Short mmCIF file of C-alpha atoms in Angstrom, two decimals:
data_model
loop_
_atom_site.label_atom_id
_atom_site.label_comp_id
_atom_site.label_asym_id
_atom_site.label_seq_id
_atom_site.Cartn_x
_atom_site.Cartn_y
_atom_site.Cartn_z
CA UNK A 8 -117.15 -147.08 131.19
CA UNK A 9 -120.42 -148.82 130.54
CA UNK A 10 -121.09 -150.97 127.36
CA UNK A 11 -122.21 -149.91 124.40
CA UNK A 12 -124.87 -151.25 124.48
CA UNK A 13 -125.64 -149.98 127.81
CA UNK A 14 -125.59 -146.87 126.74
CA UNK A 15 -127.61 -147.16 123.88
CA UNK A 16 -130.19 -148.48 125.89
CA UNK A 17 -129.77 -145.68 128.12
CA UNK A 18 -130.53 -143.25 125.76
CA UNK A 19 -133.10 -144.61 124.26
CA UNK A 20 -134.57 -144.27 127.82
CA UNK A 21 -133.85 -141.47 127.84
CA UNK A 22 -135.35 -140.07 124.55
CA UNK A 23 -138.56 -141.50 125.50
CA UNK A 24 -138.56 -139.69 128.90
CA UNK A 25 -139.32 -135.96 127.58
CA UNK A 26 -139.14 -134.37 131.23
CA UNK A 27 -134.92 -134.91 130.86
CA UNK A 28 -135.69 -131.59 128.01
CA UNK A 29 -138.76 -130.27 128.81
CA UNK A 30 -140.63 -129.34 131.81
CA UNK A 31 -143.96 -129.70 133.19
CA UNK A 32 -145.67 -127.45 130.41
CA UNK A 33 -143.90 -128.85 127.53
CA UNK A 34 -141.33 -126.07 127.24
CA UNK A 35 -137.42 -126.49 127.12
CA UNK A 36 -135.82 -127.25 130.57
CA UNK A 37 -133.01 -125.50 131.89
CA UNK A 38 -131.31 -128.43 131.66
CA UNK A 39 -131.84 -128.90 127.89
CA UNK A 40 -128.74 -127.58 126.48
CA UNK A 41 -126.52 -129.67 129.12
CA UNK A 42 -128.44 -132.81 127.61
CA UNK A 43 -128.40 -132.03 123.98
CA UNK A 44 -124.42 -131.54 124.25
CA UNK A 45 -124.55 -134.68 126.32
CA UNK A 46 -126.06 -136.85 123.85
CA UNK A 47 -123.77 -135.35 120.97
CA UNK A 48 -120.61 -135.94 122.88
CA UNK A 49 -121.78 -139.70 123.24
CA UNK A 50 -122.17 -139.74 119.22
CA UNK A 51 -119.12 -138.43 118.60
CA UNK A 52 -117.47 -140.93 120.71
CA UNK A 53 -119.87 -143.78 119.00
CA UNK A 54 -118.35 -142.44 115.35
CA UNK A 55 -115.00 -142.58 116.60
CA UNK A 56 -115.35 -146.07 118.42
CA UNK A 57 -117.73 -147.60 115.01
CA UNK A 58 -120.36 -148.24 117.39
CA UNK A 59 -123.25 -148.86 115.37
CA UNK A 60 -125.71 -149.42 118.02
CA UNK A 61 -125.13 -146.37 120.18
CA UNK A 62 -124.18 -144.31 116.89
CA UNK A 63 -128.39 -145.14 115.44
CA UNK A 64 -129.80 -144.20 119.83
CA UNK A 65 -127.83 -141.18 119.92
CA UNK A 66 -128.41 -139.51 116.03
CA UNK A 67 -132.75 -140.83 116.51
CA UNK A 68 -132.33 -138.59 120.08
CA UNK A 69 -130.64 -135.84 118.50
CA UNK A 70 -133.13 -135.82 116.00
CA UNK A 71 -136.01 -135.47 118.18
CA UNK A 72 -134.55 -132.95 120.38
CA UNK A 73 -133.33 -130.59 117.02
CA UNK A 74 -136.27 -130.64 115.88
CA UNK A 75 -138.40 -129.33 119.00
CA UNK A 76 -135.56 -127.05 120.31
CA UNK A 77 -134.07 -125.25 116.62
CA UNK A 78 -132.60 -121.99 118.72
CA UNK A 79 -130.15 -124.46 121.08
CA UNK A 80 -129.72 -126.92 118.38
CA UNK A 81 -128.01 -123.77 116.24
CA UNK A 82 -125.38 -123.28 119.11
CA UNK A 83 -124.81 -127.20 118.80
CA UNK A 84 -124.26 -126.35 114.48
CA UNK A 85 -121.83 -123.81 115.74
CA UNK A 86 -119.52 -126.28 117.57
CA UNK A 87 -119.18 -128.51 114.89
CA UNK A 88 -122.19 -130.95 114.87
CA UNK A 89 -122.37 -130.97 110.52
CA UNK A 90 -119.24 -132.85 110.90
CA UNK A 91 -120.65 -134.68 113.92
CA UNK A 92 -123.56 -136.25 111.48
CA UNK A 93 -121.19 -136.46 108.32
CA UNK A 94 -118.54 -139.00 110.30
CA UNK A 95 -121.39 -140.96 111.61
CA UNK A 96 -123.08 -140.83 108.24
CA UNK A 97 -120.36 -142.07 106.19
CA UNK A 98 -119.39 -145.26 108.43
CA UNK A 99 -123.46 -146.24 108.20
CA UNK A 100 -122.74 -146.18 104.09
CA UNK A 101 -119.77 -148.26 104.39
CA UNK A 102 -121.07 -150.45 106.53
CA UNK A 103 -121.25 -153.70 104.95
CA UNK A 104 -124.88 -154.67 106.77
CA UNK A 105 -125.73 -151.47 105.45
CA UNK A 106 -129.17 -153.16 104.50
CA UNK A 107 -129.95 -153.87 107.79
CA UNK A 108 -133.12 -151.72 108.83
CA UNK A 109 -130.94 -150.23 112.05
CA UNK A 110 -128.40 -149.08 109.81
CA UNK A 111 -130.46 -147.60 107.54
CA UNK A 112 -132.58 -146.26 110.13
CA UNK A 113 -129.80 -144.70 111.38
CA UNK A 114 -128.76 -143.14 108.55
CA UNK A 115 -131.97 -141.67 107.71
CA UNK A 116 -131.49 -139.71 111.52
CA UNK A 117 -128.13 -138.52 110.47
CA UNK A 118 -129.59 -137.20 106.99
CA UNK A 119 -132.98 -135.93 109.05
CA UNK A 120 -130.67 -133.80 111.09
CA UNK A 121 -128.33 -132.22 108.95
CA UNK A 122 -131.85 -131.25 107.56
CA UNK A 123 -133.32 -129.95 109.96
CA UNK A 124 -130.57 -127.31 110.52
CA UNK A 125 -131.00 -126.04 106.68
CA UNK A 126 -134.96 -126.13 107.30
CA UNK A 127 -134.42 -123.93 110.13
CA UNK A 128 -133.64 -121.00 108.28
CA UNK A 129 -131.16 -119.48 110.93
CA UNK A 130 -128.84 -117.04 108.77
CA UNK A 131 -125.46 -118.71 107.64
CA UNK A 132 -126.19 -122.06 108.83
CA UNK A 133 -126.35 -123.31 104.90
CA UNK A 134 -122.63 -121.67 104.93
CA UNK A 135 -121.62 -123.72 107.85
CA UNK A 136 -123.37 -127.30 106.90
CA UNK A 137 -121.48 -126.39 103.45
CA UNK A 138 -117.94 -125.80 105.14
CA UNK A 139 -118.50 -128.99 107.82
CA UNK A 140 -118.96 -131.38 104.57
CA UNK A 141 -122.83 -131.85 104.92
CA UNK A 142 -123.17 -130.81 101.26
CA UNK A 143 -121.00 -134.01 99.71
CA UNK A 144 -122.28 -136.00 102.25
CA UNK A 145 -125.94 -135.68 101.53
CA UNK A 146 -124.96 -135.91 97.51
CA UNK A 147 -123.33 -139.43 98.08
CA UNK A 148 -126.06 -140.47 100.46
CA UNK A 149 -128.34 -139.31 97.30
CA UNK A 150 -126.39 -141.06 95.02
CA UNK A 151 -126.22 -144.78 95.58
CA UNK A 152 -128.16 -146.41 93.56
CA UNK A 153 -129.88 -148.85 95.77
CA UNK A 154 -132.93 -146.25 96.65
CA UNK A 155 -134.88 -146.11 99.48
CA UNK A 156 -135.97 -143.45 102.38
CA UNK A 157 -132.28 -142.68 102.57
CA UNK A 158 -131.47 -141.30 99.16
CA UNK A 159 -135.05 -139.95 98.89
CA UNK A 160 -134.27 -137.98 102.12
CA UNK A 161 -130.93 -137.61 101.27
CA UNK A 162 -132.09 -135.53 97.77
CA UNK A 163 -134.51 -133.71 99.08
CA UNK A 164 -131.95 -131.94 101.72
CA UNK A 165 -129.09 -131.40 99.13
CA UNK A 166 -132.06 -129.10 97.54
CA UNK A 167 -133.09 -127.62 100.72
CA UNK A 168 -129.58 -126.80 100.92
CA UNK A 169 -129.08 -124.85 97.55
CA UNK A 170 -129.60 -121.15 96.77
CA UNK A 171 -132.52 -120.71 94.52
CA UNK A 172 -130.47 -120.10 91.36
CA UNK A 173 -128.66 -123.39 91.84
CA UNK A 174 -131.64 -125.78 92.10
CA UNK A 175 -132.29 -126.04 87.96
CA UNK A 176 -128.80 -127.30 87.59
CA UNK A 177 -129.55 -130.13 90.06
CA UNK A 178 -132.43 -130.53 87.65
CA UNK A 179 -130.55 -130.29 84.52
CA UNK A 180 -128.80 -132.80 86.02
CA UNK A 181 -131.51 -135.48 86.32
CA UNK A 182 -132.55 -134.96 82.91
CA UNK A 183 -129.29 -136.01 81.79
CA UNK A 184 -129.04 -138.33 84.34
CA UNK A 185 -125.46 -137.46 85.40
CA UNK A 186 -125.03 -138.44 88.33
CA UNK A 187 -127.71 -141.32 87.89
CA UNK A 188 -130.57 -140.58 90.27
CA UNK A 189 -132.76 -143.64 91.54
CA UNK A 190 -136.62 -142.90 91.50
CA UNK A 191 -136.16 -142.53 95.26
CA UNK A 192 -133.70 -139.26 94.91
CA UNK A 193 -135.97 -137.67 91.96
CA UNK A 194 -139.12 -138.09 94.28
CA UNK A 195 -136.91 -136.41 97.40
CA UNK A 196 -135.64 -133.35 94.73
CA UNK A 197 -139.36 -133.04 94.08
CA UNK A 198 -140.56 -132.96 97.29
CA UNK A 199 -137.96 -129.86 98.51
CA UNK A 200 -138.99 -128.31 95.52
CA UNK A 201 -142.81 -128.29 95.99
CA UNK A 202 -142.20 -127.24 99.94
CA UNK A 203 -139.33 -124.38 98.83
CA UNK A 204 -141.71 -122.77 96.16
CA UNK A 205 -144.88 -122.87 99.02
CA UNK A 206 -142.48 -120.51 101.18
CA UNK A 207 -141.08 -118.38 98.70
CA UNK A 208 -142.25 -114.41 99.70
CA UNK A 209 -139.69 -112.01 98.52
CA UNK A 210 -140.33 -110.46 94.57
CA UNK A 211 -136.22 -111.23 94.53
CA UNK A 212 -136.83 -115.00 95.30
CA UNK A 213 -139.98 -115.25 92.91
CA UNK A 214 -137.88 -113.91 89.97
CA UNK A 215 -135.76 -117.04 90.08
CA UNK A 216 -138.85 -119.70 90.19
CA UNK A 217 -139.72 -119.24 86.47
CA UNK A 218 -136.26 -121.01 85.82
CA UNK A 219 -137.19 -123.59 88.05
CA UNK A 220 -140.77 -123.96 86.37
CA UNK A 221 -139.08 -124.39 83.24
CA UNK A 222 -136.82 -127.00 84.28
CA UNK A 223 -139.99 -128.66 86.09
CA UNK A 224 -141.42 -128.39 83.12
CA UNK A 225 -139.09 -130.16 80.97
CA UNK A 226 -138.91 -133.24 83.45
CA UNK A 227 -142.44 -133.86 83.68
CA UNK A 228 -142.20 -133.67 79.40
CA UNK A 229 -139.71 -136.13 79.80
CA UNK A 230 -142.10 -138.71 81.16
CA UNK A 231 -140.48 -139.30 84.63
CA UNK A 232 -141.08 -142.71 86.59
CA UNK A 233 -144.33 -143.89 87.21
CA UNK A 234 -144.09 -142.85 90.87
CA UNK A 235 -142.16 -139.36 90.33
CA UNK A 236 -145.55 -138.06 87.97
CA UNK A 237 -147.28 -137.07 90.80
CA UNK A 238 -144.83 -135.53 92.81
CA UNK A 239 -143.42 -133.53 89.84
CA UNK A 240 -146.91 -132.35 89.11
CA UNK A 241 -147.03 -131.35 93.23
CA UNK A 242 -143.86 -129.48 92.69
CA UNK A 243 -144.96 -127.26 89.94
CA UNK A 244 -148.33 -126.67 91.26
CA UNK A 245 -146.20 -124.97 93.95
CA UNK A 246 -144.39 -123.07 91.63
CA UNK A 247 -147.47 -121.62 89.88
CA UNK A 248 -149.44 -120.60 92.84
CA UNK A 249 -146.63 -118.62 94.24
CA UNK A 250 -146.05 -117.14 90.62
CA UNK A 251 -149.85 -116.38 89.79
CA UNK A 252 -150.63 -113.63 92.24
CA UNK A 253 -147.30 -111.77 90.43
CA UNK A 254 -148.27 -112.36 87.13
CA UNK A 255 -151.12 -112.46 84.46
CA UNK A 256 -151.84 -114.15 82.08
CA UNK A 257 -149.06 -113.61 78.85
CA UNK A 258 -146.25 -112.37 81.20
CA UNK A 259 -144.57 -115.19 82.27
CA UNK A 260 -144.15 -117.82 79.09
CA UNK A 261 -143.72 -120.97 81.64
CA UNK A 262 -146.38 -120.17 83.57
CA UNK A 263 -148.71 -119.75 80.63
CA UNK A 264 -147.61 -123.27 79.71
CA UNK A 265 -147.67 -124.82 83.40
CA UNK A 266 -151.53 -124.00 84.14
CA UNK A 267 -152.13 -125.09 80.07
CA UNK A 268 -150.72 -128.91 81.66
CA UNK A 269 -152.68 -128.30 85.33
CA UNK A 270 -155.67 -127.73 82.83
CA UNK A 271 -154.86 -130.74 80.73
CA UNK A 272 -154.04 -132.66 83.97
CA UNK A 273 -157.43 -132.19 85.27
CA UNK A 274 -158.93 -133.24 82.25
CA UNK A 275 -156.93 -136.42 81.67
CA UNK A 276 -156.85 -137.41 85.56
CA UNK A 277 -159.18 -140.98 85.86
CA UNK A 278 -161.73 -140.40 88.37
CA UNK A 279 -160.12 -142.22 91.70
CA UNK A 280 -163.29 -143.89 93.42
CA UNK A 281 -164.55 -146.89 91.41
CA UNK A 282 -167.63 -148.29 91.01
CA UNK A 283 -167.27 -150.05 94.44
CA UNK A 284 -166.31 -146.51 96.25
CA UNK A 285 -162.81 -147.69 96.49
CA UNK A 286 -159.95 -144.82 95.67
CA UNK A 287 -156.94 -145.05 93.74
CA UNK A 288 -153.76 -143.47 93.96
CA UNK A 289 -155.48 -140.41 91.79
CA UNK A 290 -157.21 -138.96 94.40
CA UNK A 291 -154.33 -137.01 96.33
CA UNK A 292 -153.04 -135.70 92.73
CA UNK A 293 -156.36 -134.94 91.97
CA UNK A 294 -156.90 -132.89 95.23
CA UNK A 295 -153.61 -130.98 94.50
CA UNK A 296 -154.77 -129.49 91.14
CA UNK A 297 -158.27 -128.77 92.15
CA UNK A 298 -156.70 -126.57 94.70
CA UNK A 299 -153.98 -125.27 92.98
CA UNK A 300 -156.15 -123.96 90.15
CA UNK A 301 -158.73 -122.48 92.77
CA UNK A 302 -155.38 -120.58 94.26
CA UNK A 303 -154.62 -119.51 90.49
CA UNK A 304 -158.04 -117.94 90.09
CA UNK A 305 -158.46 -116.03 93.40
CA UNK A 306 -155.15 -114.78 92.23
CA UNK A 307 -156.33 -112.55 89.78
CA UNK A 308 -159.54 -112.05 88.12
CA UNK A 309 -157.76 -112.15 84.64
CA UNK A 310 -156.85 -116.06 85.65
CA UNK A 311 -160.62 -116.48 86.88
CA UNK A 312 -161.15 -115.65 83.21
CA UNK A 313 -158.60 -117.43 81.52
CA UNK A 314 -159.53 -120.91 83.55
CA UNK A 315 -163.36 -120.16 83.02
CA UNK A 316 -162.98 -119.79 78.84
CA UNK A 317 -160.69 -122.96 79.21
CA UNK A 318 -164.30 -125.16 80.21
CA UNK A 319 -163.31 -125.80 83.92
CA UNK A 320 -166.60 -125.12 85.41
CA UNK A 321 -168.26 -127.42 82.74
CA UNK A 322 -165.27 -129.79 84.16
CA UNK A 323 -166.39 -129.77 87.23
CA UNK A 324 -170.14 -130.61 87.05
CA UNK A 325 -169.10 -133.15 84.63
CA UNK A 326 -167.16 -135.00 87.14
CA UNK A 327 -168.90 -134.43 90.36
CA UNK A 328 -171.30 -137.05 90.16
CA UNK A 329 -168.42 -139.99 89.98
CA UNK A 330 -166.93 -138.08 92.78
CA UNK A 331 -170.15 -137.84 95.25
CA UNK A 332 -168.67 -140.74 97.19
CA UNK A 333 -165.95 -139.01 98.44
CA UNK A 334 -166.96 -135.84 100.05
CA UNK A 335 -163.03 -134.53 101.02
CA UNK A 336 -162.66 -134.77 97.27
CA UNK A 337 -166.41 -133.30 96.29
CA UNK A 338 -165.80 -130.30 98.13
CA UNK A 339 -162.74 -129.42 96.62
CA UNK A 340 -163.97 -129.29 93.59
CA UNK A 341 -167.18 -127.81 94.50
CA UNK A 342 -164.93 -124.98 95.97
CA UNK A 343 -162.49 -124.99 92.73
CA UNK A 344 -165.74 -124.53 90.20
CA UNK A 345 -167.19 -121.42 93.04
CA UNK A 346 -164.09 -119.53 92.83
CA UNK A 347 -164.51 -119.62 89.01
CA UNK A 348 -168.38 -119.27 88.54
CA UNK A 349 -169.49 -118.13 92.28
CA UNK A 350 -172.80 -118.94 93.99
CA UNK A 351 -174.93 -119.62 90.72
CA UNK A 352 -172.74 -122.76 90.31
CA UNK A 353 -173.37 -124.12 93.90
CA UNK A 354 -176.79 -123.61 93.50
CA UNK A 355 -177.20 -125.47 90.26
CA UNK A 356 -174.96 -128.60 91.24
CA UNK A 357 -177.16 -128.52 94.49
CA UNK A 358 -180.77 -128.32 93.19
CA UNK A 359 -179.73 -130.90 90.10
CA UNK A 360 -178.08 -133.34 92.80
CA UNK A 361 -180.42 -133.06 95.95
CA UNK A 362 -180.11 -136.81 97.02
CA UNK A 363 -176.71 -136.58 97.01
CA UNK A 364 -175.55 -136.13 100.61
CA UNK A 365 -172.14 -135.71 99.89
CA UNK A 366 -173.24 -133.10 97.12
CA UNK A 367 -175.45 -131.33 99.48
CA UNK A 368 -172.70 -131.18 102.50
CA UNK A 369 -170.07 -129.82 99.87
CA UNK A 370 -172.48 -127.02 98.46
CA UNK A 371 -173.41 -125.90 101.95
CA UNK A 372 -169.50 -125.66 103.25
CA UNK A 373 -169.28 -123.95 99.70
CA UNK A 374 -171.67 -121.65 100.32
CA UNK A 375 -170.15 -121.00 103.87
CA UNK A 376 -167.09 -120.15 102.12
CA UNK A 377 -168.39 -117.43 99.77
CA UNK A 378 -171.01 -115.68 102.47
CA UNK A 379 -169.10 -115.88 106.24
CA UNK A 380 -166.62 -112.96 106.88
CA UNK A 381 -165.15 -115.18 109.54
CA UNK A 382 -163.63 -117.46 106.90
CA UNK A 383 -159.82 -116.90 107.08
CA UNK A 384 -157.04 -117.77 104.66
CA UNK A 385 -156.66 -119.20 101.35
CA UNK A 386 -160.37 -121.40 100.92
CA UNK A 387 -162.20 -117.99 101.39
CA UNK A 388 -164.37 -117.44 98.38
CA UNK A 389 -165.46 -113.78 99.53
CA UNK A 390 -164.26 -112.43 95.96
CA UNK A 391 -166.94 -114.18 94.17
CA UNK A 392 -169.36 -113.06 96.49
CA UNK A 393 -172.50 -111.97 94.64
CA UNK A 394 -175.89 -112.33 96.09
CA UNK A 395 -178.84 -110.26 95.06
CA UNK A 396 -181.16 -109.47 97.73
CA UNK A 397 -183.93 -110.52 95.78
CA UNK A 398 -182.14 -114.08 95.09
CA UNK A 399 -181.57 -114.75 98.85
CA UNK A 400 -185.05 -116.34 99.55
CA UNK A 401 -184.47 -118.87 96.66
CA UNK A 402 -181.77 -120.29 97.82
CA UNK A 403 -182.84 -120.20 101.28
CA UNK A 404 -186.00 -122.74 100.20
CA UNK A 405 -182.86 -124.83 98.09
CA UNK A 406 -180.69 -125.32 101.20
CA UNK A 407 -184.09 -126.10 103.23
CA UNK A 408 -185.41 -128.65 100.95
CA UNK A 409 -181.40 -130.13 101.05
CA UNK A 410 -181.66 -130.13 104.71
CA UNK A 411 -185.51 -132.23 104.90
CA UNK A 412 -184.02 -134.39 102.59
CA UNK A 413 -181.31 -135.23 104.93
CA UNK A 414 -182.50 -134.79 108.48
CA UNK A 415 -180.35 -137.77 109.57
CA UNK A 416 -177.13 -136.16 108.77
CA UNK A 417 -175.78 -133.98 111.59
CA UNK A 418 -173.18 -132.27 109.75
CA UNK A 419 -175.67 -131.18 106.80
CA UNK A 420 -177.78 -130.11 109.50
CA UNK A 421 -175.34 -128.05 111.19
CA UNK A 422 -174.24 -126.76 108.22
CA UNK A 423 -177.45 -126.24 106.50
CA UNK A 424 -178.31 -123.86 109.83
CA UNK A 425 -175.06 -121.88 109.16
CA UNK A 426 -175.86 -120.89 105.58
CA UNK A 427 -179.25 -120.13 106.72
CA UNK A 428 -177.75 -117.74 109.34
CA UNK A 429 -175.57 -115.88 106.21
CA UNK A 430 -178.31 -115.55 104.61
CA UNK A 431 -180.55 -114.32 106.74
CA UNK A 432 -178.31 -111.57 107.28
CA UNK A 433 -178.54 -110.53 103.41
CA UNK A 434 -182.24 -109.42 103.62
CA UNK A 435 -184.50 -107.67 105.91
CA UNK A 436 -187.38 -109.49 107.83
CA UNK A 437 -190.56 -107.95 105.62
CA UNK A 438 -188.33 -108.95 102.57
CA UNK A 439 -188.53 -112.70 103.67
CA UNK A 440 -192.15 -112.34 105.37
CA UNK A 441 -193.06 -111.13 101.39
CA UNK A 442 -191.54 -114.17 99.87
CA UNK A 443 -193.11 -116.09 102.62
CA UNK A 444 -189.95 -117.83 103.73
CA UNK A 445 -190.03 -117.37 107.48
CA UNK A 446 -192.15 -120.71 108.32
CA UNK A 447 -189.92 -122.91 106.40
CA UNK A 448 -186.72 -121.03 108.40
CA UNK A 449 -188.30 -121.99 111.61
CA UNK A 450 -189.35 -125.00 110.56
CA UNK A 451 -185.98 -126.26 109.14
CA UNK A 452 -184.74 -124.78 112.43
CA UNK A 453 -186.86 -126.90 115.07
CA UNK A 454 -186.19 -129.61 113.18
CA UNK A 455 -182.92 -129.35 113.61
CA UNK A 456 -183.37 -129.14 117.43
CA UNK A 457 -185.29 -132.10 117.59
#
């Protein structure tokens, strides 16, 4: 036969060329399955020949094609292919040139793959990676001590690959650091944990998450590495919004003392743009518990009240002015402070901060949030919604003056003319002839044009 080398050459070809799996309209060709088994015969062969090269083309192919083709990759789980990745997985770790970056990026496809068939949720294929060895592989690849995107991958796929109920003993287990975990296969536990809790539906699966708050909880107490803070913060914002629409405040003790930290979090959190508009590594942390807490109260008005005596709106417009240089980051927590204190808020922040472009952009998409019906999903603010008839001409003249005062921004415009639209559709005609607000409409309106 060919080379080794050959052959891995081949297949990288080959895994660049999509039309070998897919056809003309991106689908998956009749040919597909013939491939995939193709390419896992040829790994099985590199595993049992120690062929390094061909073992790190054929596992990065596999990977690709697993991951756009789950239903044909499940037949492949069926024959066998947990082992498949295992044997190839545990020559890359005894490899003595294990350093090398084409060992380790092979070993980070072998680990990608046996996760991808836990992440696709097919029914028993946990049982199977379980009974083909994936489990002990993936908690020695987690467990080596030299860290990396191998253990961290590694870590976070022995967690996808535990029932709820077993994922605070892996937890327990970090905080008595038996086995010894490397920062690398805390951050991957972390990671699993925040993306398991986002997907968790079932009242039977939300019953177990206070356990894993707890535990969450406990670690973040602990004072984890520098680098692991923010990703165990991540993971129990997860927790909490999935718990908060289920219960109140006073019903669940660890929830009760998760959104007390998110609270204290948001207080303590340094503002991440600097004096020179330059962000630090804050900002994404930041982000995460501005929108977790705006999850928390849409949840349920008794959390819109709890967060609201805790100060946050007063939060809020205390830091938006260091923030108005970032306007990702502004209109989160414009949004966060109107699904606490609704439209008044916007309209305070916007008349006190007029010059502020970034100020003005955030309160309009704010505003768009609270008034349009056509606003889907979680950033609709439509419970808050409270607009007196007699209040709409007010802050129509407020969102004209903003848009005058930036006429060279086309996204204020444009979004200055869509709150104008709501709005107009809160009042009759003769109501805004009275108040005589029609001119300026127009006039914003041309302007606009022009």
């Amino acid at each position: 036969g060919l080379p080794d080398n050959v052959l891995a050459s081949l297949v990288w070809v080959l895994r660049e060329d999509e039309s070998c799996w897919k056809d003309l309209h991106g689908q998956t060709a009749d040919v597909a399955p013939l491939f995939l088994e193709s390419v896992a015969r040829r790994l099985h062969k590199a595993v049992e020949k120690n062929s390094l090269e061909l073992i790190h083309a054929c596992s990065t192919a596999l990977e690709s094609m697993i991951a756009e083709m789950p239903e044909i990759s499940q037949k492949l789980l069926s024959f066998g292919a947990g082992r498949l990745f295992v044997g190839a997985l545990d020559i890359l770790l005894r490899e003595t040139n294990f350093c090398e970056d084409s060992c380790q990026q092979a070993a980070e496809r072998c680990v990608s793959c046996l996760g991808l068939f836990t992440k696709a949720g097919k029914p028993g294929a946990k049982d199977l990676l379980k009974q083909q060895g994936s489990l002990d592989a993936l908690q020695l690849a987690s467990q080596l001590g030299r860290g990396g995107k191998v253990e961290e991958a590694a870590a976070e796929n022995v967690v996808y690959m535990l029932e709820l109920t077993e994922i605070p003993i892996v937890f327990e287990q970090l905080l008595g650091n038996t086995p010894p975990f490397t920062e690398a296969g805390i951050r991957g536990c972390l990671h699993a944990v925040q993306e398991i809790a986002a997907g968790v539906e079932e009242d039977a699966d939300l019953m177990k998450l206070p356990a894993i708050l707890l535990v969450l909880l406990k670690l973040h107490e602990r004072a984890p590495p520098l680098q692991c803070r923010g990703k165990c913060m991540k993971a129990v914002c997860s927790v909490v919004c999935s718990l908060a629409p289920r219960a109140g405040p006073g019903e669940l003790e660890s929830l009760d003392l998760a959104l007390s930290l998110l609270v204290e979090q948001l207080r303590q959190t340094p503002d991440p743009v600097d004096e020179h508009g330059n962000m630090s590594a804050g900002k994404d942390l930041l982000e995460v518990l501005v929108e977790s807490l705006g999850k928390v109260a849409l949840a349920h008005s008794s959390w819109r009240k709890s967060l609201i005596s805790c100060g946050i709106p007063d939060v809020m417009s205390t830091r938006m002015p260091a923030l108005h240089k970032d306007r990702r980051l502004t209109k989160y927590c414009f949004w966060l402070a109107a699904a606490l204190a609704g439209l008044p808020f916007v309209m305070q922040e916007l008349q006190a901060n007029m010059s502020q472009e970034s100020i003005v952009d955030a309160s309009f998409c704010t505003i768009i949030d609270i008034l349009d019906d056509d606003v889907e999903g979680e950033w609709m603010l439509s419970a808050v919604r409270d607009l007196p008839q007699e209040s709409v001409p007010q802050v129509l003249r407020l969102v004209i003056e903003a848009m005058t005062r930036h006429s060279d921004d086309d996204m204020v415009q444009s979004r200055g003319c869509h709150c104008i639209a709501l709005l107009i559709r809160l009042t009759s005609l003769t109501h805004l002839v009275a108040e005589h607000v029609v001119e300026q409409v127009l006039s914003a309106g041309m302007a606009t044009l022009r």
